[in-house]
Coordinates of C-alpha atoms in Angstrom, one line a residue:
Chain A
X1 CA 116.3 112.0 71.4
X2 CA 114.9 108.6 72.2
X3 CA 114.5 109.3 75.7
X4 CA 113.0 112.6 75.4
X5 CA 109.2 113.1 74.9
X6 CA 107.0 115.5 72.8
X7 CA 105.5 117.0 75.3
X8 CA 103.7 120.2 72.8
X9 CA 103.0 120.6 68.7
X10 CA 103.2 124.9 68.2
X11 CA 103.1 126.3 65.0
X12 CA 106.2 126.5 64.5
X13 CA 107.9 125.2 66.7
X14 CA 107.6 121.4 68.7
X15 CA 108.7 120.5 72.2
X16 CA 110.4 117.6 73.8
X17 CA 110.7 116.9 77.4
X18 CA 114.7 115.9 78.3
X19 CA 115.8 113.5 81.0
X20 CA 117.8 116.0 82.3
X21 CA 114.9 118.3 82.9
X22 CA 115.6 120.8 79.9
X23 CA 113.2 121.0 76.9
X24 CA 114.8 120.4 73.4
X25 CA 112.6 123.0 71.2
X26 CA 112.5 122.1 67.3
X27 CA 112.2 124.5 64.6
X28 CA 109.7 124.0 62.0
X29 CA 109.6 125.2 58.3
X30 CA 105.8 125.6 58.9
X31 CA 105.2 129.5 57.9
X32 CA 101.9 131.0 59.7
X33 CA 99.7 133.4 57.2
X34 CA 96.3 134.7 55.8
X35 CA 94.7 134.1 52.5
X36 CA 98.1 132.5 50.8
X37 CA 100.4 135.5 51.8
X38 CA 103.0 135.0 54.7
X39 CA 102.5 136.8 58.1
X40 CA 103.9 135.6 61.0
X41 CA 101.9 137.5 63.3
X42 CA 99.0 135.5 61.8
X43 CA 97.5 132.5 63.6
X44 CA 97.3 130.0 61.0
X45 CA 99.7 127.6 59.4
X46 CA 99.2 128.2 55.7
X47 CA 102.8 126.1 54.6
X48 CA 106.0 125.4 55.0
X49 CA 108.7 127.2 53.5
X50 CA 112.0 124.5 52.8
X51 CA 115.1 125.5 55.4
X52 CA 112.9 128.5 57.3
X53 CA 113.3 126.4 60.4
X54 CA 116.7 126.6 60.1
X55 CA 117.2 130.3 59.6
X56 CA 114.9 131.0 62.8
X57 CA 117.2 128.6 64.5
X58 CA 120.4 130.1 63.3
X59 CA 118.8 133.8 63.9
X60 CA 118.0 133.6 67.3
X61 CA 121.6 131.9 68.1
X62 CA 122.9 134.8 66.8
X63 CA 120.6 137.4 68.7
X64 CA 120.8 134.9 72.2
X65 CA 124.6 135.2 72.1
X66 CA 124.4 139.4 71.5
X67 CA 122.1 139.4 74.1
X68 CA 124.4 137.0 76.4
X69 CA 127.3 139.6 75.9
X70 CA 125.6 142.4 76.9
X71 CA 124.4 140.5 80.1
X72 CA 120.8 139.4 79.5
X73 CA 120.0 136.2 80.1
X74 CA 117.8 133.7 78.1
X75 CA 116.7 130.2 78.4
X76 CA 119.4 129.3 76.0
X77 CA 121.4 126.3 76.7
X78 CA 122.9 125.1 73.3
X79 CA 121.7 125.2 69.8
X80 CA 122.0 122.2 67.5
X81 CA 121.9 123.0 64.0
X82 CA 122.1 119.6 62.7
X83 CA 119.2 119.0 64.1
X84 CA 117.5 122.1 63.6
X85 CA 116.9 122.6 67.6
X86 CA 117.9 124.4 70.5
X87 CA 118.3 122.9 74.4
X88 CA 116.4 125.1 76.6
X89 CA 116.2 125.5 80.0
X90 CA 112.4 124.8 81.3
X91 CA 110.9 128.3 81.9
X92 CA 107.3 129.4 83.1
X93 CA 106.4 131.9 80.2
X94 CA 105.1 135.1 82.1
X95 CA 101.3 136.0 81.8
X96 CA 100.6 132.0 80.8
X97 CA 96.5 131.6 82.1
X98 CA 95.2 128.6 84.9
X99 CA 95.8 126.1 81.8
X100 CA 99.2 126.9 81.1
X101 CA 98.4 127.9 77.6
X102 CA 98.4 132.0 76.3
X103 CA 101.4 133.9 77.7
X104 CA 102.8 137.8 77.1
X105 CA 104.2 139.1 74.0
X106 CA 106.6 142.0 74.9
X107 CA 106.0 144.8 71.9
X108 CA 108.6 147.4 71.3
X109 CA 108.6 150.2 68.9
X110 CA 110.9 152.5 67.3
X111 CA 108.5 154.6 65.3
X112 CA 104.7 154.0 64.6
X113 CA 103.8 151.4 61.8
X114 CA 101.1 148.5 61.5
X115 CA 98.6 148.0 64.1
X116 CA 99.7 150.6 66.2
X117 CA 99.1 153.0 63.5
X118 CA 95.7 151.6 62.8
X119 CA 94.6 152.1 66.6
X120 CA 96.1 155.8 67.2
X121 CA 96.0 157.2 64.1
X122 CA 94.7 160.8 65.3
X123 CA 97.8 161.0 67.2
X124 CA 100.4 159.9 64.7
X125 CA 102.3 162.9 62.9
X126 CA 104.6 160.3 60.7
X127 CA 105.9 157.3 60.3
X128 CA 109.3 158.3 61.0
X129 CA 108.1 159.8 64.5
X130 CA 110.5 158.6 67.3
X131 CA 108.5 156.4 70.0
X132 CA 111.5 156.0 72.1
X133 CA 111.2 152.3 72.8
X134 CA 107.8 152.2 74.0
X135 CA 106.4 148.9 75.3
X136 CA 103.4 147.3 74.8
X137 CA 101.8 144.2 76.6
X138 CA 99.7 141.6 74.2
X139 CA 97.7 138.7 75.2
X140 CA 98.6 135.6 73.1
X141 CA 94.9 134.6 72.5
X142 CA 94.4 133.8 68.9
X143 CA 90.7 133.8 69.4
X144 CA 90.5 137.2 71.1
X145 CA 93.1 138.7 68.7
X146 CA 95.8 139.2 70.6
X147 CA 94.7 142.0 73.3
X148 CA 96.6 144.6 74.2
X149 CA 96.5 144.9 78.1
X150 CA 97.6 147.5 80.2
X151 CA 100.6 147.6 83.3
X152 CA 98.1 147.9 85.8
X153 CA 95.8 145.3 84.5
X154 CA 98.5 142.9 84.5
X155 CA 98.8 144.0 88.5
X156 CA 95.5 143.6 89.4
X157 CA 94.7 140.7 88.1
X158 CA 97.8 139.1 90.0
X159 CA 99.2 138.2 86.4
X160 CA 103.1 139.6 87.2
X161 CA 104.7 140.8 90.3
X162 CA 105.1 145.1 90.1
X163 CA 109.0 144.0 89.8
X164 CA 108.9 141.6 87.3
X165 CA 106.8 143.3 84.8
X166 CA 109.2 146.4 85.1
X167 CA 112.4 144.0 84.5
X168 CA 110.2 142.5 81.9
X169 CA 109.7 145.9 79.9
X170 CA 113.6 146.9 80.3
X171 CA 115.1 144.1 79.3
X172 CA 112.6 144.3 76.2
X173 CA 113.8 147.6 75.3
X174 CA 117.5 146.6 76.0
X175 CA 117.0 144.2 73.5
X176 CA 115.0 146.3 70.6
X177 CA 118.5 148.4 71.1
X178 CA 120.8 145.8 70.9
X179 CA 118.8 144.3 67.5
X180 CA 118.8 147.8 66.7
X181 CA 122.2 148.6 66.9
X182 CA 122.9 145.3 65.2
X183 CA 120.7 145.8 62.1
X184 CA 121.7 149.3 61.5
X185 CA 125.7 148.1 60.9
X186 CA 123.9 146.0 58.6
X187 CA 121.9 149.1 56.5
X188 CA 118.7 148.3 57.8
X189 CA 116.1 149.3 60.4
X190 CA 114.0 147.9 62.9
X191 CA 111.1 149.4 63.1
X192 CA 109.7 146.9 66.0
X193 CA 109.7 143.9 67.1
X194 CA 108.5 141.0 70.1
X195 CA 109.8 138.8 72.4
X196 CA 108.7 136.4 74.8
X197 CA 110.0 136.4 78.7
X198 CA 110.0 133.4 81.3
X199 CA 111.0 133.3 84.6
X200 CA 113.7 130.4 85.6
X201 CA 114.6 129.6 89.0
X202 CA 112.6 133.0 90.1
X203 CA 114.8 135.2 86.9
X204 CA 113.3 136.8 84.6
X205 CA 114.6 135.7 81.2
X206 CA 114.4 135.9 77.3
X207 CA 113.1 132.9 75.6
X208 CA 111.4 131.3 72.8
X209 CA 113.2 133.2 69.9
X210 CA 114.5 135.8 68.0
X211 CA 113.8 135.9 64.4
X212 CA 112.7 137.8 61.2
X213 CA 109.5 136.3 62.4
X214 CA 109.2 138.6 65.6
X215 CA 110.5 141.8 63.9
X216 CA 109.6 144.3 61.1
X217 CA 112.7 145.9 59.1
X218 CA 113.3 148.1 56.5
X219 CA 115.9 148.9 54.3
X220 CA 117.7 152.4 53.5
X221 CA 114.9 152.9 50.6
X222 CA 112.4 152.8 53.6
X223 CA 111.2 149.6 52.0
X224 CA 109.9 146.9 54.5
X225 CA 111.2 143.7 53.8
X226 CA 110.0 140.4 53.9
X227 CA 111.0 138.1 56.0
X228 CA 112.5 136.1 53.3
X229 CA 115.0 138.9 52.2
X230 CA 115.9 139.7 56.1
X231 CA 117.0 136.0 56.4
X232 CA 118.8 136.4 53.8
X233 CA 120.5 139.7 54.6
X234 CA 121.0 138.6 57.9
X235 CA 122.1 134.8 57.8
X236 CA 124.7 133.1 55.4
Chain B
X1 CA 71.8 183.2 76.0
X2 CA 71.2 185.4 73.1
X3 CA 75.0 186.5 73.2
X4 CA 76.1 182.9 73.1
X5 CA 77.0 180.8 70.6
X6 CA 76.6 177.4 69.5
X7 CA 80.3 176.1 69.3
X8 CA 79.6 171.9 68.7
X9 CA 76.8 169.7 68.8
X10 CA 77.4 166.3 70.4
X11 CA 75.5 162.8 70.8
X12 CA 74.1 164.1 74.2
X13 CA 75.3 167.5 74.7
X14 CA 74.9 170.8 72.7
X15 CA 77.8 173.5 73.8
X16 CA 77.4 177.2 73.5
X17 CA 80.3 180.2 74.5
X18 CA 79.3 182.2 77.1
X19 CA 80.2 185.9 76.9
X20 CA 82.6 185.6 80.1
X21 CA 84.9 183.1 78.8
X22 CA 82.7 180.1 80.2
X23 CA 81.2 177.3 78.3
X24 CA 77.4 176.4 78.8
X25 CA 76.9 172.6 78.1
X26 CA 73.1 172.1 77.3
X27 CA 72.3 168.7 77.9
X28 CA 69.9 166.7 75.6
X29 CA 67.0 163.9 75.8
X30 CA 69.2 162.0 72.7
X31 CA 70.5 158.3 73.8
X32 CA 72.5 156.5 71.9
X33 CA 72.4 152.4 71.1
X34 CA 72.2 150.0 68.4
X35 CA 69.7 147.6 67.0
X36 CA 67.0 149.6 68.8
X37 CA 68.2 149.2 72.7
X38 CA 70.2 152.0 74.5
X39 CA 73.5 151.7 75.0
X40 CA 75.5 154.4 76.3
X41 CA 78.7 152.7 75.0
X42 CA 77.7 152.9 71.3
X43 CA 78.3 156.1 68.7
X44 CA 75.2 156.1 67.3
X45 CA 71.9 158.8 68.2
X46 CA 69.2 155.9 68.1
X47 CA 66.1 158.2 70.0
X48 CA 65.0 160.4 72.7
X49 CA 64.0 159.7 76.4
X50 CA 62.0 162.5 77.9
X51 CA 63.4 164.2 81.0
X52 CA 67.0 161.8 79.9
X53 CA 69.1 164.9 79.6
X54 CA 67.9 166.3 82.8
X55 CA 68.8 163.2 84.6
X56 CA 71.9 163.0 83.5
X57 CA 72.4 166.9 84.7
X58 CA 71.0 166.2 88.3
X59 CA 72.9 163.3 88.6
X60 CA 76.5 165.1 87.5
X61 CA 75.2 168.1 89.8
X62 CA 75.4 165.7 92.5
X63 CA 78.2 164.0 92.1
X64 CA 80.6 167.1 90.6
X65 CA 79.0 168.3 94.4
X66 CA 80.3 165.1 96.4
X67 CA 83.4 165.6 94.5
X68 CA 84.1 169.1 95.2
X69 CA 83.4 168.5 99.1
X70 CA 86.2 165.8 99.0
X71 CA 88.6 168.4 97.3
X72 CA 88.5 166.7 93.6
X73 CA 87.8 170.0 91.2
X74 CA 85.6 169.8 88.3
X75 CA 85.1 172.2 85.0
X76 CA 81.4 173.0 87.2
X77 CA 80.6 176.7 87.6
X78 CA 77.1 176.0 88.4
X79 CA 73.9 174.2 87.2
X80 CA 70.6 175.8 85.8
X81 CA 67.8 172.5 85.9
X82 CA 64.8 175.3 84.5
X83 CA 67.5 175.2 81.5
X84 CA 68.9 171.6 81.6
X85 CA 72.1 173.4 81.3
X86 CA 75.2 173.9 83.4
X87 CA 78.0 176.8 83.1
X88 CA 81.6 175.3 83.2
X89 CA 85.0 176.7 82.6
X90 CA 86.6 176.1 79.6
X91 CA 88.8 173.0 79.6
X92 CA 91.3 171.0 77.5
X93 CA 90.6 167.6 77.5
X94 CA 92.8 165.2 77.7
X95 CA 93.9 163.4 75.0
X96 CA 92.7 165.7 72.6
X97 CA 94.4 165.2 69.3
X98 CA 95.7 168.0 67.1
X99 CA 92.4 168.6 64.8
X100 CA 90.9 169.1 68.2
X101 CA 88.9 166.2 68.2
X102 CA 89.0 162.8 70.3
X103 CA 90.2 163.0 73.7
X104 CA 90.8 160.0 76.7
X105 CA 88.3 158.1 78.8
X106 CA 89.3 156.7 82.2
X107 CA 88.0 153.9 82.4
X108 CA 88.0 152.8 87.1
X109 CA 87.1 148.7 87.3
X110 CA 86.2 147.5 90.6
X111 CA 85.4 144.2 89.1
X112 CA 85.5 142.4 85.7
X113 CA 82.3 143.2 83.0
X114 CA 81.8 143.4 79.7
X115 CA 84.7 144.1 77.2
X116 CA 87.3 143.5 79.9
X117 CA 85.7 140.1 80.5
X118 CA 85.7 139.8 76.7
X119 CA 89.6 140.8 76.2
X120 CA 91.4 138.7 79.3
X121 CA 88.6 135.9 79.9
X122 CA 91.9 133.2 80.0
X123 CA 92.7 135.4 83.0
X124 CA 89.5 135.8 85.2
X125 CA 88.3 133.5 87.7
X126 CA 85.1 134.9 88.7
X127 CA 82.7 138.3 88.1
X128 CA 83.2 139.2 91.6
X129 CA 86.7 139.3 91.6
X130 CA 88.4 142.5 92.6
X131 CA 90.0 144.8 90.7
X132 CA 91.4 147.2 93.0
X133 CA 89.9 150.2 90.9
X134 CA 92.8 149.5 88.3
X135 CA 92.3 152.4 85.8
X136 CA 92.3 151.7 81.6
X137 CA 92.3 154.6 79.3
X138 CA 91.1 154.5 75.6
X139 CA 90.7 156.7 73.1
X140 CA 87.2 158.5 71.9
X141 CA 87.3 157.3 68.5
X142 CA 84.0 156.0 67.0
X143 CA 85.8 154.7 63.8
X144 CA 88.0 152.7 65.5
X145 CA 86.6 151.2 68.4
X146 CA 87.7 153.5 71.3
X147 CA 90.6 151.6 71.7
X148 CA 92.8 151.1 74.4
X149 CA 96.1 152.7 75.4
X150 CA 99.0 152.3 77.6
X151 CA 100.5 154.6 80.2
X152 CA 103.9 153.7 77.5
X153 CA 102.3 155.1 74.7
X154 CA 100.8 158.1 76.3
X155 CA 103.7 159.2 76.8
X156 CA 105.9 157.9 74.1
X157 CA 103.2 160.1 71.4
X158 CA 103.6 163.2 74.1
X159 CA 100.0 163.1 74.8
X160 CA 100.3 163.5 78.3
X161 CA 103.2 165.0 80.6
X162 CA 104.2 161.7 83.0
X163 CA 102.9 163.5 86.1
X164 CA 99.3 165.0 84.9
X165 CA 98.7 160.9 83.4
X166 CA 99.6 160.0 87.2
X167 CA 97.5 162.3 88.6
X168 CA 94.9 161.7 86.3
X169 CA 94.9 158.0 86.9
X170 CA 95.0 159.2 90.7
X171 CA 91.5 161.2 90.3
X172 CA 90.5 158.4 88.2
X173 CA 90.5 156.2 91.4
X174 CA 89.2 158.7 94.0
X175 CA 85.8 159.3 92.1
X176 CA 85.3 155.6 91.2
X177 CA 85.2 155.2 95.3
X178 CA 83.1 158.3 96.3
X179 CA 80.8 157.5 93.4
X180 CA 80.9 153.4 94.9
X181 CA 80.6 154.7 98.4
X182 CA 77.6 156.4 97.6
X183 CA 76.0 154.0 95.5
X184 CA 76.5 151.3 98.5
X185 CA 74.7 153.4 100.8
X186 CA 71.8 153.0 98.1
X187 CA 72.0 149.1 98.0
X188 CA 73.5 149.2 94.8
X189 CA 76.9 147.6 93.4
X190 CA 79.4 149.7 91.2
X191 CA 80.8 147.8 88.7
X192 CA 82.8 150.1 86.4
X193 CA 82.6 153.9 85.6
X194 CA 84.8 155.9 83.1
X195 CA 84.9 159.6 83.5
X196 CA 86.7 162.6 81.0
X197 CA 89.6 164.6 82.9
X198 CA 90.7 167.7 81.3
X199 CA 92.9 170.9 82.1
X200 CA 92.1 174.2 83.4
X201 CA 94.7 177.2 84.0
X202 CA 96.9 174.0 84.2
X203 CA 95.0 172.2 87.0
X204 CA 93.8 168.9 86.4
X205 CA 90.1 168.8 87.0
X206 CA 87.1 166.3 86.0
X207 CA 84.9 167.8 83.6
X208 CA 81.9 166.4 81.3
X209 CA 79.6 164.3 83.2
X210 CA 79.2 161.9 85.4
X211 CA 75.9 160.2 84.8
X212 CA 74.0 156.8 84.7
X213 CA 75.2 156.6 81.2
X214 CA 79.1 156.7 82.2
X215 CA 78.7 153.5 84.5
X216 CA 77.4 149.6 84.9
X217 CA 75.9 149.5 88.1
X218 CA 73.9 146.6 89.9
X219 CA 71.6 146.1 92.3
X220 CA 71.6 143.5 96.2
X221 CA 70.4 140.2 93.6
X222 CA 73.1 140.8 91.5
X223 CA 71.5 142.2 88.4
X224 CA 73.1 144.7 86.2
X225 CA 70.2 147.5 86.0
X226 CA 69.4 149.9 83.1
X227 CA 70.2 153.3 82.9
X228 CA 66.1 154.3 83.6
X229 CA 66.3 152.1 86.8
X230 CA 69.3 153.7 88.3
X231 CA 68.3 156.8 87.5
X232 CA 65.0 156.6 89.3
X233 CA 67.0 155.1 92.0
X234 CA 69.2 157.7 92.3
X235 CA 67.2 161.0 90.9
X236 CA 64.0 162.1 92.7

């Protein structure tokens, strides 16, 4: 680590530049929120929550290798959990702006819950209604609250290749499947969750992570739990 | 008229049953805005302009006209100016939800304005830029904003069959081009339309209006005009 350099602070995570080209991405305890109650899909850092670092890290190991097996590749190179960090490879998030900042967030959805509810509300019978792995495209722009924006949008303004942004919206609902699959021989649910995608050496590629963080489960009460008890249900 | 009957009273539009099946759309001097200044974007009834509604008629006669001469069909039986009124044929509109309410707008960009400038400003270089005519569609829902929706979740909700949303989307394009090909001939500048596409016997067809108040148009210097400019540009 004394040769590599911080190259960015995030909220929850920081990044160091490595001599060998690869970034070295620590995870933080720092929880993101709204008026003292935890939401990671919130835009402010409202505390830190002891050894939540750590169970992100651990998570998305877990997820990376599923995903691995069932031939999807991620930025992944080796995770450190002594140090609470994982080696990736460098990747160029897709649908990052002229500055370099922003970036995509892939969306998929079992059934209709949250946000999604809130915005097509006339059209939504139940919350149990099957929504067959539909994708959505957000806009990481705290500022602008995270807009949704549309496939051909992301065409015409030159943001992603016709190709990429079709890879880019299988391989999300590949992995909602996987998690899925993976939850439910655990007794719970995913009702949706996000990802992040990069391309590396011109592939398109999971990265950044997998956690409680990026997903919304319930139990088989129909509960929805918080992230807390999914870390706990899900990592020893 | 004295065996119709009134069936709905919009913002701009009254709309009576005709004996014969037909639907006679009676179009009034209302304009909506907020804070006093028109804006045909907003949910609100702020006024009256005399001679508006029969503006907005002569223009859709018009272009419903330029449209059917390039083999686009529209709801448009035929238009009565003495009444302010035009006879259609009973449509669905697309995107209606199951109290019968709502419905979709398609929204045709030839270049970035307003709200889209607003949602992906990280993304756009330039006003001028071009859009190749990419096609949003939201949802007519004052309480929420009219937000937008993907092609993902159109389908996913069973709002639209896969092929009528790509012909839709299709149409969509085609108009925004007659109606900007015309316009240029004028010395004026499309900058973005949004038109209501419904279903007749099955056929896809465009129905409603299309009107000053359904685009953002500007003139050789570059300046966005009001609705009252272009129509007297446009209207004798």
């Amino acid at each position: 680590m004394n040769t590599s350099k911080k190259i960015y602070s995030g909220k929850t995570k920081d990044l160091f530049a490595l001599p060998n080209g690869n970034i070295f991405l620590v995870f933080k305890d720092d929880v993101t929120g709204a008026d003292g109650v935890i939401d990671p899909g919130a835009n402010s850092v409202i505390g830190k929550v002891e050894g939540k670092g750590n169970k992100s890290l651990a998570m998305t190991d877990y997820f990376f290798k599923c995903l691995h097996a069932a031939g999807i590749p991620t930025h992944l190179v080796h995770v450190d959990l002594e140090k609470g960090a994982m080696e990736v490879r460098r990747a160029e998030p897709l649908g990052k702006d002229v500055s370099g900042s922003g970036g995509f967030e892939f969306v998929c959805r079992t059934r209709p819950w949250g946000s999604f509810i809130r915005r097509y509300q006339k059209y939504i019978q139940d919350t149990g209604q099957d929504l067959a792995y539909l994708v959505e495209v957000t806009v990481k722009d705290d500022e602008r609250g995270d807009p949704l924006i549309n496939d051909d949008t992301i065409i015409a303004l030159g943001l992603l290749k016709p190709s990429h942004l079709e890879q880019a919206k299988t391989i999300t609902r590949h992995v909602c499947r996987i998690v899925e699959a993976d939850l439910r021989n655990k007794g719970l649910t995913l009702i949706d969750m996000k990802i992040e995608i990069g391309l590396v050496d011109g592939e398109i590629v999971v990265i950044d992570e997998i956690s409680a963080d990026a997903m919304r489960v319930m139990d088989d009460t129909g509960t929805v739990l918080d992230h807390g008890t999914v870390y706990a249900r899900l990592i020893r």
